[in-house]
Tab-separated table of C-alpha atoms in Angstrom:
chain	number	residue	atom	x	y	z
A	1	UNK	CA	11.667	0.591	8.091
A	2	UNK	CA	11.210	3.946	10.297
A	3	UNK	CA	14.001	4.922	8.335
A	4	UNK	CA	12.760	4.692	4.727
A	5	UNK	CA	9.768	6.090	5.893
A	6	UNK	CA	11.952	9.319	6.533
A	7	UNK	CA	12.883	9.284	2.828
A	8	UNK	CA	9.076	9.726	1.752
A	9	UNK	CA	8.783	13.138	0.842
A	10	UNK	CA	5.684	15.055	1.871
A	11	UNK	CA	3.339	14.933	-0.799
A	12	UNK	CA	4.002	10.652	-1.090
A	13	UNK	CA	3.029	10.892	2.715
A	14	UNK	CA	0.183	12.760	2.130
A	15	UNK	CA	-0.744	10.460	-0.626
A	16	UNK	CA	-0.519	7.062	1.511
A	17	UNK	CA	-2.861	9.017	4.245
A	18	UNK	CA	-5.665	9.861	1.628
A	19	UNK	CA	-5.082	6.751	-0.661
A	20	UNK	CA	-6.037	4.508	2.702
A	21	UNK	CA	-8.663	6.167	4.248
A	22	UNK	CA	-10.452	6.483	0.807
A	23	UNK	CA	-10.026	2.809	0.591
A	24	UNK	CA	-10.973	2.025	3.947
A	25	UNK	CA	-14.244	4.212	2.495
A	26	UNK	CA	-14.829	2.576	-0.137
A	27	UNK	CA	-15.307	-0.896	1.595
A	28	UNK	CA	-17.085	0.713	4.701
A	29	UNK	CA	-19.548	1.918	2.545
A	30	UNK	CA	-19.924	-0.677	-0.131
A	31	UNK	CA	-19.683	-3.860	2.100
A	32	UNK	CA	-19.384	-2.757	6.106
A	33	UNK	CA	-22.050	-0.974	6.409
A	34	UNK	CA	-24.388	-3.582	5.334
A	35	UNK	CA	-22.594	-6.938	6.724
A	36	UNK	CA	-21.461	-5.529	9.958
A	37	UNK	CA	-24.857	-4.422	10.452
A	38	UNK	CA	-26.821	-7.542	8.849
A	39	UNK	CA	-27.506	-9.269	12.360
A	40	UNK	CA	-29.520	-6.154	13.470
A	41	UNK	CA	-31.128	-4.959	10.198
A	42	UNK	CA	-31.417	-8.128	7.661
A	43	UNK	CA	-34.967	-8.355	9.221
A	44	UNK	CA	-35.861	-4.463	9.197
A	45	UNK	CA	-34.938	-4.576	5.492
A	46	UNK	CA	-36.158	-7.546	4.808
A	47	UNK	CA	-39.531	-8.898	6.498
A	48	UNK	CA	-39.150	-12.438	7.293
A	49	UNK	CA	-37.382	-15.018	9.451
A	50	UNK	CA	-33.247	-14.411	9.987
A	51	UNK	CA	-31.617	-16.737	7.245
A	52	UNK	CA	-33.824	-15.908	4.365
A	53	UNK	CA	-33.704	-11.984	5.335
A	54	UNK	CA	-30.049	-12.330	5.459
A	55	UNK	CA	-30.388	-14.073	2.117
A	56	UNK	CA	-31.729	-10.345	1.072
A	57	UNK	CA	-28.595	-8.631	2.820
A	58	UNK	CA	-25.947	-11.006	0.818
A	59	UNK	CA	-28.417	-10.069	-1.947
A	60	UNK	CA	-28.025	-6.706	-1.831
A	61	UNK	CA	-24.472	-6.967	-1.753
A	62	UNK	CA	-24.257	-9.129	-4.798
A	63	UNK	CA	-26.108	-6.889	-6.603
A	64	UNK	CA	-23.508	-4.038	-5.763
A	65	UNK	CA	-20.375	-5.807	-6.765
A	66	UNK	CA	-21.990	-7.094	-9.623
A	67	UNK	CA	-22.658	-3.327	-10.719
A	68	UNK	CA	-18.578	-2.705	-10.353
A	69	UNK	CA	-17.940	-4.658	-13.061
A	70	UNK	CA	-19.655	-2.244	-15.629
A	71	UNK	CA	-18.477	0.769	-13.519
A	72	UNK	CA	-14.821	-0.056	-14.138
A	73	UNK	CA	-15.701	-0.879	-17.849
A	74	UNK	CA	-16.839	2.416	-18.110
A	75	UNK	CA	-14.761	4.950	-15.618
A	76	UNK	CA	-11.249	2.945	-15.499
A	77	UNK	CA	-10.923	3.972	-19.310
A	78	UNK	CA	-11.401	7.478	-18.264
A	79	UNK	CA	-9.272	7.259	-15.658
A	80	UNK	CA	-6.486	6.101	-18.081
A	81	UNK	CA	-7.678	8.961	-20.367
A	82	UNK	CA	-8.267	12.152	-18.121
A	83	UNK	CA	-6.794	10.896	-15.027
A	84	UNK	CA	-7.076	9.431	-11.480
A	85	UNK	CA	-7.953	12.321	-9.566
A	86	UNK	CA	-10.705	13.141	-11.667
A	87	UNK	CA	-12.577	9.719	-11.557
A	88	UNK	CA	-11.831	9.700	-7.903
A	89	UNK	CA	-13.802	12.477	-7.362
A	90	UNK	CA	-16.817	11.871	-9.288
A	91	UNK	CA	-17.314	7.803	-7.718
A	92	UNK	CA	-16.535	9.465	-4.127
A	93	UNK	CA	-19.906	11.466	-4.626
A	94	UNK	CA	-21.644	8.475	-6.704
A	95	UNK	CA	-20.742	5.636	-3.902
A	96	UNK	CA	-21.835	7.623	-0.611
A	97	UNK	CA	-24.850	9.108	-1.824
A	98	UNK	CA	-27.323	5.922	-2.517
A	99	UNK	CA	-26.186	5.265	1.343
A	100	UNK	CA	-27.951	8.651	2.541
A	101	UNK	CA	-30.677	7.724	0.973
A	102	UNK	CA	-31.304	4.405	2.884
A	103	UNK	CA	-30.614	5.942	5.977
A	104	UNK	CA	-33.181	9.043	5.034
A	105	UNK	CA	-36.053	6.499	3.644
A	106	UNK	CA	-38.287	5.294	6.605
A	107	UNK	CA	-39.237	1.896	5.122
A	108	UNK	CA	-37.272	1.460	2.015
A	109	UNK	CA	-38.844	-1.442	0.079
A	110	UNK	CA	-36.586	-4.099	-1.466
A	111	UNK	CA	-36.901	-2.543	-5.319
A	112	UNK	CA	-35.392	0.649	-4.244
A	113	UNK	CA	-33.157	-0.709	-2.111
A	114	UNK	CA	-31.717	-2.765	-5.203
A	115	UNK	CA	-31.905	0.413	-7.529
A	116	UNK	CA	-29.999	2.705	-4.643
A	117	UNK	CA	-27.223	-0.424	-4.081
A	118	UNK	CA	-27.064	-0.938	-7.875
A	119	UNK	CA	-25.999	3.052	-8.329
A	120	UNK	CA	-23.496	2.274	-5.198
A	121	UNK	CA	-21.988	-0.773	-7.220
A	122	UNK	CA	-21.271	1.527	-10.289
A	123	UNK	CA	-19.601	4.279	-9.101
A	124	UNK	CA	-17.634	2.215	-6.043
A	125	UNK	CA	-16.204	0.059	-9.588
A	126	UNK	CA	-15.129	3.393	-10.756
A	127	UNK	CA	-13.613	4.811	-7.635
A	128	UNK	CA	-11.457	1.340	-7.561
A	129	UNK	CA	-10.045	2.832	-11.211
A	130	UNK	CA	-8.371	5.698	-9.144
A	131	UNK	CA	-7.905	4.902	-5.914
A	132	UNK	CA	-6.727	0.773	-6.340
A	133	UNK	CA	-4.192	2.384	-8.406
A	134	UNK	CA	-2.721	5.600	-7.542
A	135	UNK	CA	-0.794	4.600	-4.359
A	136	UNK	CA	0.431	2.112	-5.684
A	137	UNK	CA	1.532	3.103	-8.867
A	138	UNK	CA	3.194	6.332	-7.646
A	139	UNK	CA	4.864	5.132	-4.666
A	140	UNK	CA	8.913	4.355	-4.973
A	141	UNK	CA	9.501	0.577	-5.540
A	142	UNK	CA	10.926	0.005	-2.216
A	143	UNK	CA	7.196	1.149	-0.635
A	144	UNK	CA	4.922	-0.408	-3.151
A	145	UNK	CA	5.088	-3.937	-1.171
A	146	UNK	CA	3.915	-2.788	1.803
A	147	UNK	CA	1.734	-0.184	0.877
A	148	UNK	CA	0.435	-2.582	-1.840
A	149	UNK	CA	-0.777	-4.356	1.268
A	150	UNK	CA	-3.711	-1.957	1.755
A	151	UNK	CA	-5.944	-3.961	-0.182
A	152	UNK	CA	-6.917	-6.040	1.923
A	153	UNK	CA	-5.829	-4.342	5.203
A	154	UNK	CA	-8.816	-2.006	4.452
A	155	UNK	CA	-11.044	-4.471	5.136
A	156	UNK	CA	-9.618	-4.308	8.807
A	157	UNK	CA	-9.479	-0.920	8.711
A	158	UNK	CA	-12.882	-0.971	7.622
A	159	UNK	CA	-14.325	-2.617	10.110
A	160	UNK	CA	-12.160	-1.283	13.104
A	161	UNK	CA	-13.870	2.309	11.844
A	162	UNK	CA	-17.660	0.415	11.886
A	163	UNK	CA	-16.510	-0.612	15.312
A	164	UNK	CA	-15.369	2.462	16.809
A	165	UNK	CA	-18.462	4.228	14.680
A	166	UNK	CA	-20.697	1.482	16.290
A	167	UNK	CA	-19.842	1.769	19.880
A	168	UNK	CA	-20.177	5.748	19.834
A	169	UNK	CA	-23.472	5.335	18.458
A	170	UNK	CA	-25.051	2.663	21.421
A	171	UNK	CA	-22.975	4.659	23.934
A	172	UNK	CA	-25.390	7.833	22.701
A	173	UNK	CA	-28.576	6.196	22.234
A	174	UNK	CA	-28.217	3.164	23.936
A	175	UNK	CA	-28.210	-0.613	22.313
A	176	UNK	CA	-31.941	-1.212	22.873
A	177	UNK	CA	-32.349	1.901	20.285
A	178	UNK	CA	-29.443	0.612	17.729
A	179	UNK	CA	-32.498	-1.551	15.694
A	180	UNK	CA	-34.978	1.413	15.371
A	181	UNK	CA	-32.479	4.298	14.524
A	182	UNK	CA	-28.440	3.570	15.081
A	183	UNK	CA	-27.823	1.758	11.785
A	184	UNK	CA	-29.279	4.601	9.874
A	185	UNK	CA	-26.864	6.823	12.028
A	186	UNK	CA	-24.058	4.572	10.729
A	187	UNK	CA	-25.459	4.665	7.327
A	188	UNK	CA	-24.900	8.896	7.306
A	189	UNK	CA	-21.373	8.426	8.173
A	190	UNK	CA	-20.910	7.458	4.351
A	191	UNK	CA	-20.672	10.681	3.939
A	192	UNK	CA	-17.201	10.882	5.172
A	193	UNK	CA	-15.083	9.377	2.146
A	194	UNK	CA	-15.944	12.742	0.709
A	195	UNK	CA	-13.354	15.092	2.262
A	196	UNK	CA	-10.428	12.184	1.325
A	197	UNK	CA	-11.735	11.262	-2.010
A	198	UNK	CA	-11.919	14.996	-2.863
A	199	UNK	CA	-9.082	15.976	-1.784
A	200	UNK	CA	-6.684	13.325	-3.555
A	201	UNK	CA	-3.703	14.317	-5.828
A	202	UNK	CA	-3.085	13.026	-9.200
A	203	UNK	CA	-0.851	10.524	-10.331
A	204	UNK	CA	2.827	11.731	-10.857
A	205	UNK	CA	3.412	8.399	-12.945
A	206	UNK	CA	0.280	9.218	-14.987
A	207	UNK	CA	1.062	12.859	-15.903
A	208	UNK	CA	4.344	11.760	-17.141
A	209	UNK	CA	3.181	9.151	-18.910
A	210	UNK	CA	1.740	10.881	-22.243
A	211	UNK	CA	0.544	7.638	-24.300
A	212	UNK	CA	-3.488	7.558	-23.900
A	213	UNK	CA	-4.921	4.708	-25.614
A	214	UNK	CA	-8.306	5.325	-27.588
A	215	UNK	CA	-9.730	1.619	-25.984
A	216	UNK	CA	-7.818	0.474	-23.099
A	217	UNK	CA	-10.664	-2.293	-23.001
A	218	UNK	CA	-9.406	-3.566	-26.200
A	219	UNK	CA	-5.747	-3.110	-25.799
A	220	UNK	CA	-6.206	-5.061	-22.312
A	221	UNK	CA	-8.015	-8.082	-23.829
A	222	UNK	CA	-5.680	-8.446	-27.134
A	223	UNK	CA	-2.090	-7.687	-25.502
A	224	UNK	CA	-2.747	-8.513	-22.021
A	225	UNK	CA	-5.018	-11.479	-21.739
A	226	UNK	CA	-2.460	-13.518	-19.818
A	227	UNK	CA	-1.873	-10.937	-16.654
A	228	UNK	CA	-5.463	-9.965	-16.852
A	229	UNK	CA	-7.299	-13.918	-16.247
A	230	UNK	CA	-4.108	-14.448	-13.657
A	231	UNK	CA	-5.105	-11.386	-11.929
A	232	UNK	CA	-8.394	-11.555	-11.730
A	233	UNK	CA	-8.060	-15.073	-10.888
A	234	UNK	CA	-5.813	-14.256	-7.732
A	235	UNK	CA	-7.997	-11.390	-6.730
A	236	UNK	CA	-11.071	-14.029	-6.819
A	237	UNK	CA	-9.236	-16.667	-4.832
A	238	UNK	CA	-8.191	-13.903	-2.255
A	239	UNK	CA	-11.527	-11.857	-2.396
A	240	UNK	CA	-13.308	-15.353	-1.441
A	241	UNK	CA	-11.075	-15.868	1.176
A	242	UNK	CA	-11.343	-12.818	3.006
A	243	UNK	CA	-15.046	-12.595	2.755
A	244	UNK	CA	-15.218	-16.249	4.258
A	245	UNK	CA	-13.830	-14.113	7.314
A	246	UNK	CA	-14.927	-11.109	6.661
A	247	UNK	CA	-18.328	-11.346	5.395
A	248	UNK	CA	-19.264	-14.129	6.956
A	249	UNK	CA	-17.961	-13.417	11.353
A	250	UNK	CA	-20.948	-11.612	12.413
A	251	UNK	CA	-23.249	-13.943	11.563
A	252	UNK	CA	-20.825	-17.290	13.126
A	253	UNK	CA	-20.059	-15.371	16.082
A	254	UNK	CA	-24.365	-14.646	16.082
A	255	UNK	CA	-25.516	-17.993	15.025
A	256	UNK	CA	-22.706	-19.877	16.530
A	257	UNK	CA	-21.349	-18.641	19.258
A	258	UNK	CA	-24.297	-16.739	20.160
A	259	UNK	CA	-22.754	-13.437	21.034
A	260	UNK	CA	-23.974	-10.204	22.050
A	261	UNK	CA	-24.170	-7.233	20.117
A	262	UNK	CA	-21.497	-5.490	22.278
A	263	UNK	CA	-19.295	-9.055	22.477
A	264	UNK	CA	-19.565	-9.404	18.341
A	265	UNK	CA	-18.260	-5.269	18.506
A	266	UNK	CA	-15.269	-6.808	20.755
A	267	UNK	CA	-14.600	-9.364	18.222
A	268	UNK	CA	-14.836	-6.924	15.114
A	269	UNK	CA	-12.366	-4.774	17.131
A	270	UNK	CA	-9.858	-7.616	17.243
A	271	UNK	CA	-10.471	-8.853	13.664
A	272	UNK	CA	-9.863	-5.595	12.324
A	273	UNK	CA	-6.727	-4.704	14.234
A	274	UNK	CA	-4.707	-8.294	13.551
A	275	UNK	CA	-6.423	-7.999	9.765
A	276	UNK	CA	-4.173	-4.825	8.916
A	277	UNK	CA	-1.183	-5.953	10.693
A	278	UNK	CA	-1.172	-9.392	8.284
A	279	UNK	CA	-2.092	-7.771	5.037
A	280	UNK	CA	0.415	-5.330	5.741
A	281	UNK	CA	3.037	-7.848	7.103
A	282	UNK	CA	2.330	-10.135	4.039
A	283	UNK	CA	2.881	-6.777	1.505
A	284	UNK	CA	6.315	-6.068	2.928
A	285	UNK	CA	6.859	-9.637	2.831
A	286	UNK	CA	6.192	-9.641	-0.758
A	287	UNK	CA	8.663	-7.164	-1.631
A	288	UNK	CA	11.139	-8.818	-0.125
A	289	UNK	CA	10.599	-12.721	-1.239
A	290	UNK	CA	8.459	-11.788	-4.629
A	291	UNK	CA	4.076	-11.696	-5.030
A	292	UNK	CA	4.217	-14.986	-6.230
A	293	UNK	CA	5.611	-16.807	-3.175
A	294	UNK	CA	3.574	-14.723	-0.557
A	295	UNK	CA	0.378	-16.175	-2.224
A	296	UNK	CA	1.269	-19.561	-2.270
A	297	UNK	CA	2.718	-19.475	1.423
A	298	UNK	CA	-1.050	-17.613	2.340
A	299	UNK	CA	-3.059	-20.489	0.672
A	300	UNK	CA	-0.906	-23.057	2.752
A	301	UNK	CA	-1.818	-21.640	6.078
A	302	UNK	CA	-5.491	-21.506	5.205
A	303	UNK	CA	-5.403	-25.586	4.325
A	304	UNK	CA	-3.296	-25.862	7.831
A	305	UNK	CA	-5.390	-23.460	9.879
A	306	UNK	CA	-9.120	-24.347	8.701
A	307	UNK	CA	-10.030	-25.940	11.322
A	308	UNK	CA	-10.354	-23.322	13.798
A	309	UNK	CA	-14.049	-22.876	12.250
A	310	UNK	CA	-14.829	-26.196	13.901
A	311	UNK	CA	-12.192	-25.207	17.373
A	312	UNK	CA	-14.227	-22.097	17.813
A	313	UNK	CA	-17.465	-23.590	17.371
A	314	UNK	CA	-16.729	-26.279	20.425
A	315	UNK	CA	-14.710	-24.356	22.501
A	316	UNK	CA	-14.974	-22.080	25.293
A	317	UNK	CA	-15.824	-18.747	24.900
A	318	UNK	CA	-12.769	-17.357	26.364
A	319	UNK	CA	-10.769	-19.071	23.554
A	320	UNK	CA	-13.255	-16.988	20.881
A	321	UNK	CA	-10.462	-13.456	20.474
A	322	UNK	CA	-7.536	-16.707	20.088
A	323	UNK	CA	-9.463	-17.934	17.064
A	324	UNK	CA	-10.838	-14.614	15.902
A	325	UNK	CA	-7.017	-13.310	15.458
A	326	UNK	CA	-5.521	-16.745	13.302
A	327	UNK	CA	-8.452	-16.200	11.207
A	328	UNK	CA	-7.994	-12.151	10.985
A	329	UNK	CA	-4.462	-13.733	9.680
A	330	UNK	CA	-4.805	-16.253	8.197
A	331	UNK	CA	-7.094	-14.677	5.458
A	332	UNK	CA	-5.647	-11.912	4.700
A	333	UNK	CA	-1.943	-12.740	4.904
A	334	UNK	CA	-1.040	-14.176	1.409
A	335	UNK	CA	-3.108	-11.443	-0.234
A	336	UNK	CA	-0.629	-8.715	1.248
A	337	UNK	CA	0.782	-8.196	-2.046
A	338	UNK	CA	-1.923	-9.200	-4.730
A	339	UNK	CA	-2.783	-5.325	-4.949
A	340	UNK	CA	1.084	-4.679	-5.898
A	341	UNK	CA	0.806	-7.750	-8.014
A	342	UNK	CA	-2.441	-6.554	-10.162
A	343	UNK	CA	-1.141	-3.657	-10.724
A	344	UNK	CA	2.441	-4.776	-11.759
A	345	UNK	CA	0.659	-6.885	-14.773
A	346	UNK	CA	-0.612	-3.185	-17.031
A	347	UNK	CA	1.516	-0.596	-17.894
A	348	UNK	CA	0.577	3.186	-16.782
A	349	UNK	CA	-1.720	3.258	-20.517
A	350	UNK	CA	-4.043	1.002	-19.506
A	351	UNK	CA	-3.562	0.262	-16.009
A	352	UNK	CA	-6.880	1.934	-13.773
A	353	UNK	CA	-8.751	-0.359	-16.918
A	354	UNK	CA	-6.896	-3.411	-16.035
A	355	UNK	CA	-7.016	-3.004	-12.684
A	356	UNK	CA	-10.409	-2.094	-11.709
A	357	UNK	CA	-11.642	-4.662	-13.912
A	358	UNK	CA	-9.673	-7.663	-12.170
A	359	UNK	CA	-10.403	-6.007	-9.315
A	360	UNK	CA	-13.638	-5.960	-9.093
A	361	UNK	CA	-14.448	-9.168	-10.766
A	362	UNK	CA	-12.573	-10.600	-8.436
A	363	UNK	CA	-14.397	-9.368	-5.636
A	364	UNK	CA	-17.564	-10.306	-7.806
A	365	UNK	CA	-16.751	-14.050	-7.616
A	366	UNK	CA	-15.496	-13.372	-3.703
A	367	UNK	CA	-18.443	-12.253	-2.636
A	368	UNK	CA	-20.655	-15.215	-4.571
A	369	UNK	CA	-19.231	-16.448	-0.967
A	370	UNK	CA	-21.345	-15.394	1.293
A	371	UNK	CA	-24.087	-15.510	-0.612
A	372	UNK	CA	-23.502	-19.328	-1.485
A	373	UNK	CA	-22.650	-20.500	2.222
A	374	UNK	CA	-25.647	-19.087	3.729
A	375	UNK	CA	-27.949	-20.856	0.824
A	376	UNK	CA	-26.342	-23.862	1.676
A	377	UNK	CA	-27.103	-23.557	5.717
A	378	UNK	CA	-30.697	-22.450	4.395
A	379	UNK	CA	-31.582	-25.802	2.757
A	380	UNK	CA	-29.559	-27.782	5.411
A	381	UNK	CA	-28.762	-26.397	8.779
A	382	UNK	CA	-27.438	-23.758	10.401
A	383	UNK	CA	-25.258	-26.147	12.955
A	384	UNK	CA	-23.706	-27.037	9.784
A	385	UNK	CA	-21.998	-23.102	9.621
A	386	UNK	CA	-18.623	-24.494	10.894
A	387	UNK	CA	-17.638	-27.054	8.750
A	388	UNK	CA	-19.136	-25.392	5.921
A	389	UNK	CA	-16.648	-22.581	6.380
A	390	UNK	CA	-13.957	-25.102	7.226
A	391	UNK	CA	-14.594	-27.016	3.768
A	392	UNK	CA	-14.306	-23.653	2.000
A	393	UNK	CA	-11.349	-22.453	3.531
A	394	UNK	CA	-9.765	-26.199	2.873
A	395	UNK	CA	-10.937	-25.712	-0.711
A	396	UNK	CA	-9.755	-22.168	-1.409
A	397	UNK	CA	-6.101	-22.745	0.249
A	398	UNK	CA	-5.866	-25.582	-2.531
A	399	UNK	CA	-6.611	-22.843	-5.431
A	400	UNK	CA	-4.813	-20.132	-4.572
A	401	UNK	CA	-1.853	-22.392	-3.638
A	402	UNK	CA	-1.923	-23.966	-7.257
A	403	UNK	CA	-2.405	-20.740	-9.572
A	404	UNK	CA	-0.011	-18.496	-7.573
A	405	UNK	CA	2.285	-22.034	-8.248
A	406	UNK	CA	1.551	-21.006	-12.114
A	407	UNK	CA	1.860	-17.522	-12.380
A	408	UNK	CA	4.370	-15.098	-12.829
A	409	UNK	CA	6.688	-12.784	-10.553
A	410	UNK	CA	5.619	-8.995	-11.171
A	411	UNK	CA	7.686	-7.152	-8.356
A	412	UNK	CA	9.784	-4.342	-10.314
A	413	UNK	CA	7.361	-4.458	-13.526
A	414	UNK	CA	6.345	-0.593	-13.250
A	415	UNK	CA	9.845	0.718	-12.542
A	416	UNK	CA	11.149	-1.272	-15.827
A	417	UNK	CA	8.268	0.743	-18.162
């Protein structure tokens, strides 16, 4: 491996270093942010008692996937149009600065809040039309597997930056001061997808490729139909599953486990690190035994390993990193090469449309996750939290084990155009 990494040439090594850390951006400012800081802020936010005000939290990030979808509708054509670059530059500035604004606001009320996350939403579904696809698609064949794996690894990434950004903060100001004025700290550091988003180059792939399509939208939905519901389907399946880990550890290792601010930081650290180390492993994976069979070997370990939810709930709390790492895994594994895989389905006319829109309704139905489970503990009870996650894991190793089963193998699709 260290030696095909020697055959990158500079600017492809340049482009995997800005291509992940604007990705790792976009998720710590459109989900991280909010999620890793719900058990601290869901009640500054939102007046009221913990599960409804974290009710407003999941809310809130609803609301800013939802606003994706229309974001890719509109900027992914462009993108196919004018260009990756471009796009990428204009929803770096359009994501991050909503977030400056809720850390500026003293007491933000919940109708602004909505309108700033809603503007967030838009522009983060139009920075997925760049960035979701220019690594990826420009990238030799023999790297796109692994580097392919980046779409979910971010989410490690992700939070490994929240945690390192996290613990700086409370080292500074202390933890007893995190409440009143740390998260809106953490909320500034948005800021910093600028200087990557900015500065990435355009597709090579792209600016050979000199077929522009008046409506990719339509070309997508009357050629494509096929790759485009099995993609976004996959992406869904996957989304959910990471954001039953994701989304949803802060709160279990709150409610449950009843860890510390500082402990939960410990566990974040952990999830992040084994997170990018699966997504990546399951990427490389893919390019050697195909997309297809990655996915349906991912959704078999989340049937076998679901119960941990219930292990980690009755165990010691020494045991709590052990489980914390098979999840980390577990649900993030099979969706190594589902990036790779979306974007093998289009060809280079129409593929920042295609692929920011099963992107991001993918992660639209993922993160109905979150907001579901926690309306389910609200009308029953929280010491329910474990098996509800357990069920849904159960549940969501079934799916993605029976579409991948149905789909079709895309490795080698873009070098074949």
């Amino acid at each position: 491996m260290l030696n095909e990494m020697s055959s990158l040439s500079g600017r492809e090594i340049k482009l995997i270093f800005l291509n992940f850390m604007s990705y790792t951006f976009l998720v710590y400012n459109y989900s991280i942010l909010l999620v890793f800081n719900s058990p601290y802020i869901s009640q500054t936010l939102f007046k009221g008692s913990y599960v409804p005000s974290l009710l407003g939290v999941y809310g809130l990030l609803l609301i800013d996937v939802i606003m994706r979808v229309p974001g890719a509708y509109v900027l992914g054509p462009i993108s196919d149009r004018y260009g990756r670059k471009l796009v990428t530059r204009i929803s770096s500035l359009g994501s991050a600065l909503p977030l400056v604004v809720v850390a500026l606001i003293p007491d933000p009320s919940p109708s602004l809040l909505v309108l700033l996350y809603m503007i967030q939403g838009f522009f983060t579904g139009g920075l997925s039309a760049g960035i979701t696809v220019v690594g990826v698609e420009d990238l030799p064949e023999r790297h796109r597997g692994w580097f392919g794996g980046s779409g979910f690894a971010v989410g490690g990434s992700a939070y490994l930056l929240a945690s390192i950004v996290f613990f700086m903060i409370i080292t500074v100001i202390g933890s007893s001061n995190y409440t009143e004025i740390g998260w809106r700290i953490m909320f500034l550091t948005s800021l910093l997808i600028l200087p990557f988003g900015l500065l990435m180059p355009e597709s090579l792939r792209f600016r050979r490729n000199k077929e522009r399509v008046k409506s990719p939208a339509k070309v997508l939905i009357s050629s494509y139909k096929r790759q485009f519901i099995l993609a976004s389907t996959l992406t869904a399946f996957w989304a959910s599953m990471n954001a039953l880990v994701n989304v949803m550890l802060p709160n279990f290792l709150y409610a449950v486990d009843h860890l510390s601010k500082v402990e939960i930081g410990y566990m974040s650290l952990i999830y992040s690190v084994i997170a990018i180390i699966s997504a990546f492993m399951g990427g490389e994976l893919s390019e050697r035994i195909g997309r297809k069979k990655i996915s349906m070997i991912g959704g078999i370990l989340g049937i076998l390993f679901s119960p941990v939810f219930i292990l980690m709930s009755i165990s010691s709390r020494s045991l709590i990193p052990i489980f914390v790492s098979i999840l980390a895994f577990v649900s993030v594994f099979g969706g190594g090469g589902i990036m790779s895989y979306v974007n093998e389905n289009f060809p280079t006319k129409i593929r920042s449309t295609g692929v920011s829109l099963s992107w991001n309704i993918g992660f639209l139905v993922g993160n109905f996750i979150p907001l579901l489970l926690t309306a389910i503990l609200y009308f029953t009870s929280i010491t329910l939290f474990p098996l509800v996650e357990m069920i849904t894991m159960l549940i969501l190793g079934a799916l993605i084990s029976s579409v991948s089963t149905i789909s079709h193998e895309t490795k080698g699709n873009i070098e074949k155009e």
